[in-house]
Structure formats: structure tokens, C-alpha cells
mmCIF file of C-alpha atoms in Angstrom:
data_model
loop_
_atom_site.group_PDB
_atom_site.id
_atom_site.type_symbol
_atom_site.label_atom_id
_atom_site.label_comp_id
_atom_site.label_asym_id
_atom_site.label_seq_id
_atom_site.Cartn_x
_atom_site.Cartn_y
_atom_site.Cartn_z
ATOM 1 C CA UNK A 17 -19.571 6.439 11.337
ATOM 2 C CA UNK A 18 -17.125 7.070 8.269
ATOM 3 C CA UNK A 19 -14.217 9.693 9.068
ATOM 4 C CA UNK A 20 -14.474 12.909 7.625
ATOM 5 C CA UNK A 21 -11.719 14.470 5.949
ATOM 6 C CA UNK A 22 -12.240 17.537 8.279
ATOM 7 C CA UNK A 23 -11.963 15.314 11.477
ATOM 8 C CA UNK A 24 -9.170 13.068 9.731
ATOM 9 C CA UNK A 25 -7.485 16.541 10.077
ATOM 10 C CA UNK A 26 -8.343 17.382 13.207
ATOM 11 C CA UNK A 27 -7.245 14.048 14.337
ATOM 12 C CA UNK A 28 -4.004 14.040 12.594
ATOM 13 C CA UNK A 29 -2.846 17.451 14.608
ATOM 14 C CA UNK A 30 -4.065 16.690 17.911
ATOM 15 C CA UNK A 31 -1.895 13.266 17.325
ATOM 16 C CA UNK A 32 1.005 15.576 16.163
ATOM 17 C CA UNK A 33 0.214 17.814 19.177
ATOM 18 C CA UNK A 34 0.487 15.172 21.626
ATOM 19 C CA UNK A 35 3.516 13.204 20.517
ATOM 20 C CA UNK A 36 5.787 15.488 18.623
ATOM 21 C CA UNK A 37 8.705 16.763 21.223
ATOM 22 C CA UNK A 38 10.280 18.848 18.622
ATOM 23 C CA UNK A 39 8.550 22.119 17.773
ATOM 24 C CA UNK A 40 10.003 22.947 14.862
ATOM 25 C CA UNK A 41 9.369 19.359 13.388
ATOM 26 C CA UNK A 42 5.863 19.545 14.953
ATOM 27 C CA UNK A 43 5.620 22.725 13.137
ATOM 28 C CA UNK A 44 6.920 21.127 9.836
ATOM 29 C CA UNK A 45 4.152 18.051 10.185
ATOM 30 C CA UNK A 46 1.485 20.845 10.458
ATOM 31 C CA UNK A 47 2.176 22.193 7.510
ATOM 32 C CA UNK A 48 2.195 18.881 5.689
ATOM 33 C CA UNK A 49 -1.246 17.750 7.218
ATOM 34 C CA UNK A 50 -2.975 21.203 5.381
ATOM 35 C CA UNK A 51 -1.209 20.230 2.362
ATOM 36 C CA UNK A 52 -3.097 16.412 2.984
ATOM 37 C CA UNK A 53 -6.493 18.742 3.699
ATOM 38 C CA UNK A 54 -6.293 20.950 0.679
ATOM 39 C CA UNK A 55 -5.336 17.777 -1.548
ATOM 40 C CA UNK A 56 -8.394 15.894 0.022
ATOM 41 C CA UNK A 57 -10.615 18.688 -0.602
ATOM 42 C CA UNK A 58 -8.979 18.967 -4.460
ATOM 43 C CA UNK A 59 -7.819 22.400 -3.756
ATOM 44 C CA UNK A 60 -4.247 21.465 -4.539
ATOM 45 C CA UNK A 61 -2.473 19.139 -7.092
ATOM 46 C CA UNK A 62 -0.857 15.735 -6.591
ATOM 47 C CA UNK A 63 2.338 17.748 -8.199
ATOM 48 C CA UNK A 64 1.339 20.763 -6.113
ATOM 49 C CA UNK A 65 1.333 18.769 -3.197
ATOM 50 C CA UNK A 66 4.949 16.178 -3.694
ATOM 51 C CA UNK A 67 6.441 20.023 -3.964
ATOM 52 C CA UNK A 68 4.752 21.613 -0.911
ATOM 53 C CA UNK A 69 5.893 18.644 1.176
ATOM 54 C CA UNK A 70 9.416 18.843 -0.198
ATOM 55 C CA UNK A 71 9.529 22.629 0.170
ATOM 56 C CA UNK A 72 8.254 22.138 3.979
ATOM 57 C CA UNK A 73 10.921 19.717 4.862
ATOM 58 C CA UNK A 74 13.799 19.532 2.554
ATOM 59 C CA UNK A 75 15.632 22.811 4.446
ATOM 60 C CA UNK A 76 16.136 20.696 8.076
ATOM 61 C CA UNK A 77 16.619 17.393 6.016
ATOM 62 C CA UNK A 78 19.547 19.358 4.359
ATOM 63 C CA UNK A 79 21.013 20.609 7.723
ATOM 64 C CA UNK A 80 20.654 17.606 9.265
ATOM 65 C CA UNK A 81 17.774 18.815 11.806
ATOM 66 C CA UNK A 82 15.553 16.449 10.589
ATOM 67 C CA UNK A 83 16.479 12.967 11.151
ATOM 68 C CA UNK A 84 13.600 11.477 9.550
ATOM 69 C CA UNK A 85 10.582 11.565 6.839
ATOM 70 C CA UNK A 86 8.654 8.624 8.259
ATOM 71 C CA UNK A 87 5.809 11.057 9.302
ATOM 72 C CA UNK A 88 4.766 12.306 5.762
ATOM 73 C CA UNK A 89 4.438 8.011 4.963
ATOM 74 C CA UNK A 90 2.455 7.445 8.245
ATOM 75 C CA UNK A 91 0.135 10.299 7.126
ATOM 76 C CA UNK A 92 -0.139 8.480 3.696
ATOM 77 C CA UNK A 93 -1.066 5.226 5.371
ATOM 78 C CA UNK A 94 -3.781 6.409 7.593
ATOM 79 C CA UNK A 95 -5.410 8.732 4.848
ATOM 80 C CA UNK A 96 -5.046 5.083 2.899
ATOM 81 C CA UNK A 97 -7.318 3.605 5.180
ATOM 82 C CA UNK A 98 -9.720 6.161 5.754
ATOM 83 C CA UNK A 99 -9.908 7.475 1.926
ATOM 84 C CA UNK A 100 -8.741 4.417 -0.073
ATOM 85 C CA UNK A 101 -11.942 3.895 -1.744
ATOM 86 C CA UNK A 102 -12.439 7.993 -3.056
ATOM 87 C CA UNK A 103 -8.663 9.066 -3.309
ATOM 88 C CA UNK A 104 -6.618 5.814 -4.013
ATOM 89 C CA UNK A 105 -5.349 7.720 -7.481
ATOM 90 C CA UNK A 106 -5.064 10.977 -5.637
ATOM 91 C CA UNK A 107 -2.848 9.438 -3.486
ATOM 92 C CA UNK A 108 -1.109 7.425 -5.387
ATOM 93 C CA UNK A 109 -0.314 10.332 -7.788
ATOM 94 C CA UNK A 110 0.926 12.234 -4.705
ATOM 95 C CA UNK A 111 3.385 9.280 -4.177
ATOM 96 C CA UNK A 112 4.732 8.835 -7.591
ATOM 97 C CA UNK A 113 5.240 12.673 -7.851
ATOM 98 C CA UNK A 114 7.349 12.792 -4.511
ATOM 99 C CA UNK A 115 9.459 9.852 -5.647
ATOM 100 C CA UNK A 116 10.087 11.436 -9.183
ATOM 101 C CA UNK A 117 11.381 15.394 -7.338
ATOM 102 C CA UNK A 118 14.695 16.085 -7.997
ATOM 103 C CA UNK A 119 17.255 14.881 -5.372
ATOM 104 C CA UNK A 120 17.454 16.806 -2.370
ATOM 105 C CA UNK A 121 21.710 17.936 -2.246
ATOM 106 C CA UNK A 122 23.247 19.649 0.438
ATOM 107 C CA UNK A 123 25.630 23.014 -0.167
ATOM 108 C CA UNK A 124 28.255 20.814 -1.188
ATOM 109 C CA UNK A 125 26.427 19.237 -3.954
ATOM 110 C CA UNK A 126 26.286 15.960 -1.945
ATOM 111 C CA UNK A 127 22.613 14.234 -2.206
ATOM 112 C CA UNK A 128 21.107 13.640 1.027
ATOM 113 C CA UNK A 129 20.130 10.546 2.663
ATOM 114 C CA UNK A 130 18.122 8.838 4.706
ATOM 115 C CA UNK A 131 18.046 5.362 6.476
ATOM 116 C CA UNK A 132 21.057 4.412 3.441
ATOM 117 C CA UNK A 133 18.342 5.808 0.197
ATOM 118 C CA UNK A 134 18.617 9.010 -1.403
ATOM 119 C CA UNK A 135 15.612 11.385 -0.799
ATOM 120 C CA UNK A 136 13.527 11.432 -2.688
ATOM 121 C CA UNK A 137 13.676 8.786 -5.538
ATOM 122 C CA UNK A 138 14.970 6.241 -2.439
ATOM 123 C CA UNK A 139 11.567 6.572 -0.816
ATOM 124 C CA UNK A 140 13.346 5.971 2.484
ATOM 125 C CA UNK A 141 11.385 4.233 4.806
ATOM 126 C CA UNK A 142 8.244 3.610 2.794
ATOM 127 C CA UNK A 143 8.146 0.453 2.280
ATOM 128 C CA UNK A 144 7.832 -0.758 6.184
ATOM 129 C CA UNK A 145 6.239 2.240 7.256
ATOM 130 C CA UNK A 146 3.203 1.667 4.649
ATOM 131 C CA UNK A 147 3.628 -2.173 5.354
ATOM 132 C CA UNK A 148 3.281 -1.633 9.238
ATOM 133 C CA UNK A 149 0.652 1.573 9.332
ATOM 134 C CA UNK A 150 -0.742 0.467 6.310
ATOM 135 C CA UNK A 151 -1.450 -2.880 4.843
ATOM 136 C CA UNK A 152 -1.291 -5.060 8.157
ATOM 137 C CA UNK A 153 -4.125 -5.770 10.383
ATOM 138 C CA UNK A 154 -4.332 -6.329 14.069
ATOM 139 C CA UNK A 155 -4.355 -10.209 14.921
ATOM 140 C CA UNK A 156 -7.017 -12.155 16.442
ATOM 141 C CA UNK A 157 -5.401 -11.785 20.391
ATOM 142 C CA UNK A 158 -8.220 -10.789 22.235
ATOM 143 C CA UNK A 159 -10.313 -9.187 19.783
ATOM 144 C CA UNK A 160 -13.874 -10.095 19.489
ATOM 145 C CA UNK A 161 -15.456 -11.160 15.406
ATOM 146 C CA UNK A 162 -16.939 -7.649 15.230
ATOM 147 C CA UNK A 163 -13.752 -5.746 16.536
ATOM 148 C CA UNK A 164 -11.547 -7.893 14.245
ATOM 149 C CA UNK A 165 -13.584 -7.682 10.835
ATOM 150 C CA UNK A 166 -13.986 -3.709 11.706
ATOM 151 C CA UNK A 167 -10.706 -3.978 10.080
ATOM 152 C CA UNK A 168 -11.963 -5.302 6.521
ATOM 153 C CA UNK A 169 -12.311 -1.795 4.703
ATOM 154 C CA UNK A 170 -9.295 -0.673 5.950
ATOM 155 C CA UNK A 171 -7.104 -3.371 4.704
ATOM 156 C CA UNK A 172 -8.659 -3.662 1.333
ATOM 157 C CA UNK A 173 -8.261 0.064 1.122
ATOM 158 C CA UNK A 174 -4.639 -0.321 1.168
ATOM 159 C CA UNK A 175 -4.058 -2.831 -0.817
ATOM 160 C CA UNK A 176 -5.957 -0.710 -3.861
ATOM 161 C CA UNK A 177 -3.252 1.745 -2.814
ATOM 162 C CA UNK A 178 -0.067 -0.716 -2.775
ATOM 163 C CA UNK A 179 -1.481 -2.866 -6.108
ATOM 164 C CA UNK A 180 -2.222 0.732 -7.858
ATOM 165 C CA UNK A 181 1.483 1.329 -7.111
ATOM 166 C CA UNK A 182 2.781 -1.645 -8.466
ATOM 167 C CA UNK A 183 0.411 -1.424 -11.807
ATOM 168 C CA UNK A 184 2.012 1.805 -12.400
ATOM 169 C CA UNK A 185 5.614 0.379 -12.092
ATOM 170 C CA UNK A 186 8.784 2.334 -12.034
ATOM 171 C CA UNK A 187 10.771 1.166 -8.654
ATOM 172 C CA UNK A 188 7.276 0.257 -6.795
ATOM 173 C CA UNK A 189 6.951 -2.606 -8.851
ATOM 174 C CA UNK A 190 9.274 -4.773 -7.216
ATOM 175 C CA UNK A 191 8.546 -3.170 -3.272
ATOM 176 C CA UNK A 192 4.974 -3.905 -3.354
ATOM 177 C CA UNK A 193 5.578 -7.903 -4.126
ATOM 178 C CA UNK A 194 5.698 -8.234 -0.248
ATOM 179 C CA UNK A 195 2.137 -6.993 0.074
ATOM 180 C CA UNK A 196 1.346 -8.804 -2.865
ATOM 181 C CA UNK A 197 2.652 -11.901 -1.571
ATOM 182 C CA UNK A 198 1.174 -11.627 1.616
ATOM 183 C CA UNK A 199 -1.906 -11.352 0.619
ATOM 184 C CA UNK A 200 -2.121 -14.735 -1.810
ATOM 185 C CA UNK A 201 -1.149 -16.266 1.045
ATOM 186 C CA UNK A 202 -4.026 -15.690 3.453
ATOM 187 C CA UNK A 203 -6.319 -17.576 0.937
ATOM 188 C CA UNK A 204 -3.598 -20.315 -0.301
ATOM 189 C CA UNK A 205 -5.062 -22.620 2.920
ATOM 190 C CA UNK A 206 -8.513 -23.744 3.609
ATOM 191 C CA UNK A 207 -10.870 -21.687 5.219
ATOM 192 C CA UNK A 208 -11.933 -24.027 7.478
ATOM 193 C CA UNK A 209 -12.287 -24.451 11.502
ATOM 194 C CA UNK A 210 -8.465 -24.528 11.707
ATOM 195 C CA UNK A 211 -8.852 -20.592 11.275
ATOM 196 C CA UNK A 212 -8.591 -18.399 14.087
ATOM 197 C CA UNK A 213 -11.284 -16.067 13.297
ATOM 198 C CA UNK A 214 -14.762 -17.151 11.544
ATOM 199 C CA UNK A 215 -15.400 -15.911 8.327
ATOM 200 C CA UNK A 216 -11.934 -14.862 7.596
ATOM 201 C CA UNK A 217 -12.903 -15.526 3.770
ATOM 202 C CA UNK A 218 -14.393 -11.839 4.564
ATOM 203 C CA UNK A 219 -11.471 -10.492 5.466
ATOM 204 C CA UNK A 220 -9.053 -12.326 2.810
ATOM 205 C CA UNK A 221 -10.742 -12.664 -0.707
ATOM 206 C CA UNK A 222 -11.529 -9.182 -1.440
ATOM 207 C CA UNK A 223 -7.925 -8.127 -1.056
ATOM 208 C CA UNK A 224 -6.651 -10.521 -3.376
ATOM 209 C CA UNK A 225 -9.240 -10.493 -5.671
ATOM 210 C CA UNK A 226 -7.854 -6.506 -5.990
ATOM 211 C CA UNK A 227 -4.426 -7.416 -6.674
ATOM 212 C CA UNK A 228 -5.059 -9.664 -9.384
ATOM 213 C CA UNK A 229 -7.853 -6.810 -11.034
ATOM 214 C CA UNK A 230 -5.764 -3.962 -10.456
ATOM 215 C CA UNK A 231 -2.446 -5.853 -10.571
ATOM 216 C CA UNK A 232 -2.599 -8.842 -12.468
ATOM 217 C CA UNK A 233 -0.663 -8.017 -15.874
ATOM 218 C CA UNK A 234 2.430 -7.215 -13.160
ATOM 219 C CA UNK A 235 1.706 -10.631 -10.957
ATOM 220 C CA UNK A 236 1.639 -12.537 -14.152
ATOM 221 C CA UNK A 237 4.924 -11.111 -15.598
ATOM 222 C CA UNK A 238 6.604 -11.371 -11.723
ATOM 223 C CA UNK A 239 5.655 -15.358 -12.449
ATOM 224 C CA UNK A 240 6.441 -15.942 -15.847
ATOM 225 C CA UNK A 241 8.569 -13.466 -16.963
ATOM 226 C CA UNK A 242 12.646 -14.476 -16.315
ATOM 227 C CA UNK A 243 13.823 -11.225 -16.779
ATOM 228 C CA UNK A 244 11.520 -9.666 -14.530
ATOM 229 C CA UNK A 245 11.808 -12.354 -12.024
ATOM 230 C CA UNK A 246 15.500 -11.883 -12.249
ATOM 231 C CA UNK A 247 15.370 -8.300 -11.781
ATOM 232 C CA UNK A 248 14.233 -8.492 -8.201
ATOM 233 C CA UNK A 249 17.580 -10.002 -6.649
ATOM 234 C CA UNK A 250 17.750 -9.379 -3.959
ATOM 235 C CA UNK A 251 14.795 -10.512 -2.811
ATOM 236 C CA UNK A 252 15.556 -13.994 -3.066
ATOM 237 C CA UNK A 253 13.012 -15.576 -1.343
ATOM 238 C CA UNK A 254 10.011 -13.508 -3.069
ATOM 239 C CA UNK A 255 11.541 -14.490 -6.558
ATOM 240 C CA UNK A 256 10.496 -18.422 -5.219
ATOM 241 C CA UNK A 257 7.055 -17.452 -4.249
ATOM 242 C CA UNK A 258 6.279 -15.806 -8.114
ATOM 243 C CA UNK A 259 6.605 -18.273 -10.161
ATOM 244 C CA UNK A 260 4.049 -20.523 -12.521
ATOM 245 C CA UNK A 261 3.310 -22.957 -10.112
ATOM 246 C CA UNK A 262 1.497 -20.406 -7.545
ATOM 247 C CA UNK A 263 0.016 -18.684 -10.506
ATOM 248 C CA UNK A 264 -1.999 -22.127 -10.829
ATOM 249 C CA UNK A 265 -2.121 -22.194 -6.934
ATOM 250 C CA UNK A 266 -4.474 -19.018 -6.945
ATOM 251 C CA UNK A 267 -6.043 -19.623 -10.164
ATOM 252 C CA UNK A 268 -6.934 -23.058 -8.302
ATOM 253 C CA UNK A 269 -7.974 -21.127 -5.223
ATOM 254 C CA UNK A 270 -10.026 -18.662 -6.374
ATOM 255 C CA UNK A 271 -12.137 -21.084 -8.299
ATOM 256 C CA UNK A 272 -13.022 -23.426 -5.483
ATOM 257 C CA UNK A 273 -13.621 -20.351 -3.153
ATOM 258 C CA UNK A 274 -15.872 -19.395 -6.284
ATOM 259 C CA UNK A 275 -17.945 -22.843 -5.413
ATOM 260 C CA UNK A 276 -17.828 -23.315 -1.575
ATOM 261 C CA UNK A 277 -21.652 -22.895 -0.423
ATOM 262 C CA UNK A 278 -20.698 -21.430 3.075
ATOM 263 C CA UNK A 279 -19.231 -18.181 1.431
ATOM 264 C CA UNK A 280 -21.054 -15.412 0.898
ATOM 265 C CA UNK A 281 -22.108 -14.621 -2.349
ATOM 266 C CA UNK A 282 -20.584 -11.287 -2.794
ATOM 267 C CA UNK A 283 -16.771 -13.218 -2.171
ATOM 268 C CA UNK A 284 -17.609 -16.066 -4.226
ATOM 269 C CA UNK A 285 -18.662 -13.558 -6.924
ATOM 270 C CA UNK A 286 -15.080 -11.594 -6.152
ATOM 271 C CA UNK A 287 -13.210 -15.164 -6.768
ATOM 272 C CA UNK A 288 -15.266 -15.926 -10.001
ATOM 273 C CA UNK A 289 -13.960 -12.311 -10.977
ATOM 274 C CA UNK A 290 -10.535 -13.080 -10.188
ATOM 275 C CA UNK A 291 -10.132 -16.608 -11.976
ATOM 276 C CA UNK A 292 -12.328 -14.010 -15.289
ATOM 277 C CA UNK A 293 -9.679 -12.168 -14.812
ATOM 278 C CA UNK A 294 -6.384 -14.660 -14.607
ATOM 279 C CA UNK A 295 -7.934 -16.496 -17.979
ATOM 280 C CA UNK A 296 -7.900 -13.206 -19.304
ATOM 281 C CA UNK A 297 -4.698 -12.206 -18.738
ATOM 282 C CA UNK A 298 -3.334 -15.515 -20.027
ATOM 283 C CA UNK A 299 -4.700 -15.405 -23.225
ATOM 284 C CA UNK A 300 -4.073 -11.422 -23.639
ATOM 285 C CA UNK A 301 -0.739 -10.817 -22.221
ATOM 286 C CA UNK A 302 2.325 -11.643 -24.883
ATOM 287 C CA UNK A 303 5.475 -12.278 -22.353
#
């Protein structure tokens, strides 16, 4: 049964209600998660809502009360999952507009930090908070075909969150390239009977096939583009895995998953999109 935004909510508190020690931070989190339920239910602003949540927390972060704003990501990540498909801009929008609030400065004047990034254009902690709440998937330990391929909506909503994020640039552009990577790489390999899972073409090809539709002016200038390329030092090893040579690797990819007879044809049809789509680019995009 699809989750509700009402018992989303009611989920979210009785989660906060169980786990959350500190009252006054349990108090704070409540007061985020009826922002989240009047931006689901479009009764408040993706502006309206980046300022609520600063305005809720930004007094203890100041004072040093409140060690942390991984919460308000977590709560991103979840609604991700469960709304992806009818609020991925929402979201997204709510994102951008907490990144781009003013920095948060103490009495002094002195801006105020978090896990070594200023709050907010730092983002602190998103990156491995969306990446672990978010965008990865439970493994194939123990889980039966229908438990593990329950998780297919879930992870491709995310990853329309994370590629909408880098497509709109700014400092995201370079962050997401984990998740971007990631993903190519569950469909650079065969899949064969060396595969854990069966059928993990249905959990793999959609997600890709998103981040080169939603993403794929960014992915091509992250391969071709030096200065871009260059720009993401120091993320050394994600600099080698952009380059032209795996452009052609999932160009390659996508059109022999487009011809392999024992894949659906709603995932071959998602790979013939994708290679539509990398020609497209090619001959469009002026680097």
C-alpha cells in the first residue's frame, strides 16, 4: 500500500518520539516534520519552508545546544523515497533554498559550523546522510527476490532527487558524482548468473537511465569537459571514473541492454532512451 503523506507524518513523530533523548531537540524535530506536512500538502513554500527550518533550529545551533542537523537530511531522504515520484522538485527546491540562507553567525559575528562546513551553504552532513538514508539499498544477505526488489521505487526515487540536484548545479554538482558514479556502475558488468539477485536489470537500468535523462548535459561535461573535470580535486579518484572512455562504456551498455531478449521490455525501452538521449547530447552540447 503506498504511504500517505498523513501517515509519513505520523510515522516520522512516533520515530522522533521513540528515539530522541533530548526534549528540546525532540521538540525542535517536531516542528520541522509540520513544516515537511504543510510543504507536502502545498500549504507552505519551498522558500517558506528552508526559513521555517532555519528559524526552528538556528537559535540552539548558535548556542551550541544543538550538536547536529543530520535529522532535517534524514527527513529529506525518507520523504525522497516515499514522495520522489510527486515532489522530487518540491524537494529539491526546499534543498537549494536551505543551502542558499544566509550564514548562520554567532553574537560575535563568527559563522557557525558543523562537522568542519559552514551552515548553511556547507550543507554539513548531506552528502552521506542522503547517500546512506537515501540512495543505497539493502544487499542481497538474506533477503528473499520479492523483499529485495520491494526496494526498486525507492531507489529510483532518489536518484530523480540526487540527478535533479546535480542538473541544477551550484555546489551539488560535484557531490552528487558519487551517486552518479555508483549507479553506472551497477550496469557496467553483465547481467548474467554471476549476479546475486535475479533480475537485477530491474533494479539497475531505470536508475541510470534517470541520470543520463535528467542529468546527462552535467555527466557529459564531468567527462569531456577539462575544466570541469579539474574542478572536482579533490576527488581524485571520481575525476578517473568521468572521463570519455566510460562515456562510450555506458553508451555501449545501454545499447546491448537495449537488445538482450531476457529483459523486459519496459528496461530495454529505458536503455534505447538512454543511448536517444547520449546521441543527443553529443551532437547538441558545444563543450
Amino acid at each position: 500500500m503506498p504511504t500517505t503523506i498523513s501517515s509519513w507524518i505520523q510515522n516520522r513523530r512516533a520515530s522522533q518520539e521513540k528515539w530522541q533523548k533530548d526534549p528540546l531537540e525532540k521538540e525542535e524535530n517536531f516542528l520541522i516534520i509540520s513544516a515537511f506536512e504543510q510543504l507536502l500538502n502545498n500549504k507552505l513554500s519551498a522558500s517558506s519552508t528552508a526559513s521555517r527550518i532555519n528559524g526552528i533550529v538556528s537559535p540552539r545551533l548558535i548556542s551550541g545546544l544543538r550538536a547536529s542537523v543530520g535529522c532535517i537530511w534524514s527527513l529529506f531522504a525518507d520523504a525522497t523515497k516515499h514522495f520522489g515520484t510527486s515532489h522530487t522538485q518540491q524537494l529539491a527546491d526546499v534543498i537549494i533554498a536551505i543551502r542558499e540562507l544566509p550564514d548562520v553567525v554567532n553574537e560575535k559575528g563568527y559563522k557557525v559550523i558543523r562537522s568542519g562546513e559552514v551552515l548553511w551553504r556547507g550543507m554539513p552532513d548531506f552528502g552521506w546522510i542522503f547517500a546512506e538514508h537515501g540512495v543505497q539499498i539493502n544487499g542481497t544477505d538474506g533477503m528473499t527476490y520479492d523483499e529485495w526488489h520491494s526496494q526498486e521505487e525507492e531507489l529510483l526515487n532518489a536518484t530523480v532527487l540526487v540527478a535533479t540536484l546535480m542538473q541544477r548545479g551550484g555546489s551539488f554538482g560535484i557531490g552528487m558524482m558519487y551517486h552518479a558514479h555508483d549507479a553506472f556502475n551497477e550496469i557496467e558488468l553483465p547481467f548474467d548468473d554471476e549476479r546475486e539477485m535475479a533480475d537485477e536489470w530491474k533494479m539497475y537500468i531505470p536508475p541510470a537511465e534517470a541520470w543520463m535523462s535528467i542529468a546527462g548535459e552535467k555527466l557529459f561535461g564531468l567527462c569531456f569537459d577539462k575544466s570541469v573535470i579539474h574542478s572536482a580535486e579533490p576527488y581524485e579518484s571520481l575525476r578517473k571514473a568521468f572521463n570519455a572512455d566510460r562515456w562510450a562504456l555506458w553508451k555501449q551498455r545501454f545499447a546491448e541492454l537495449a537488445e538482450q531478449e531476457d529483459i523486459d521490455e519496459r528496461c530495454r525501452g529505458l536503455a534505447r532512451k538512454a543511448v536517444e538521449k547520449m546521441r543527443d547530447i553529443e551532437q547538441r552540447v558545444q563543450l
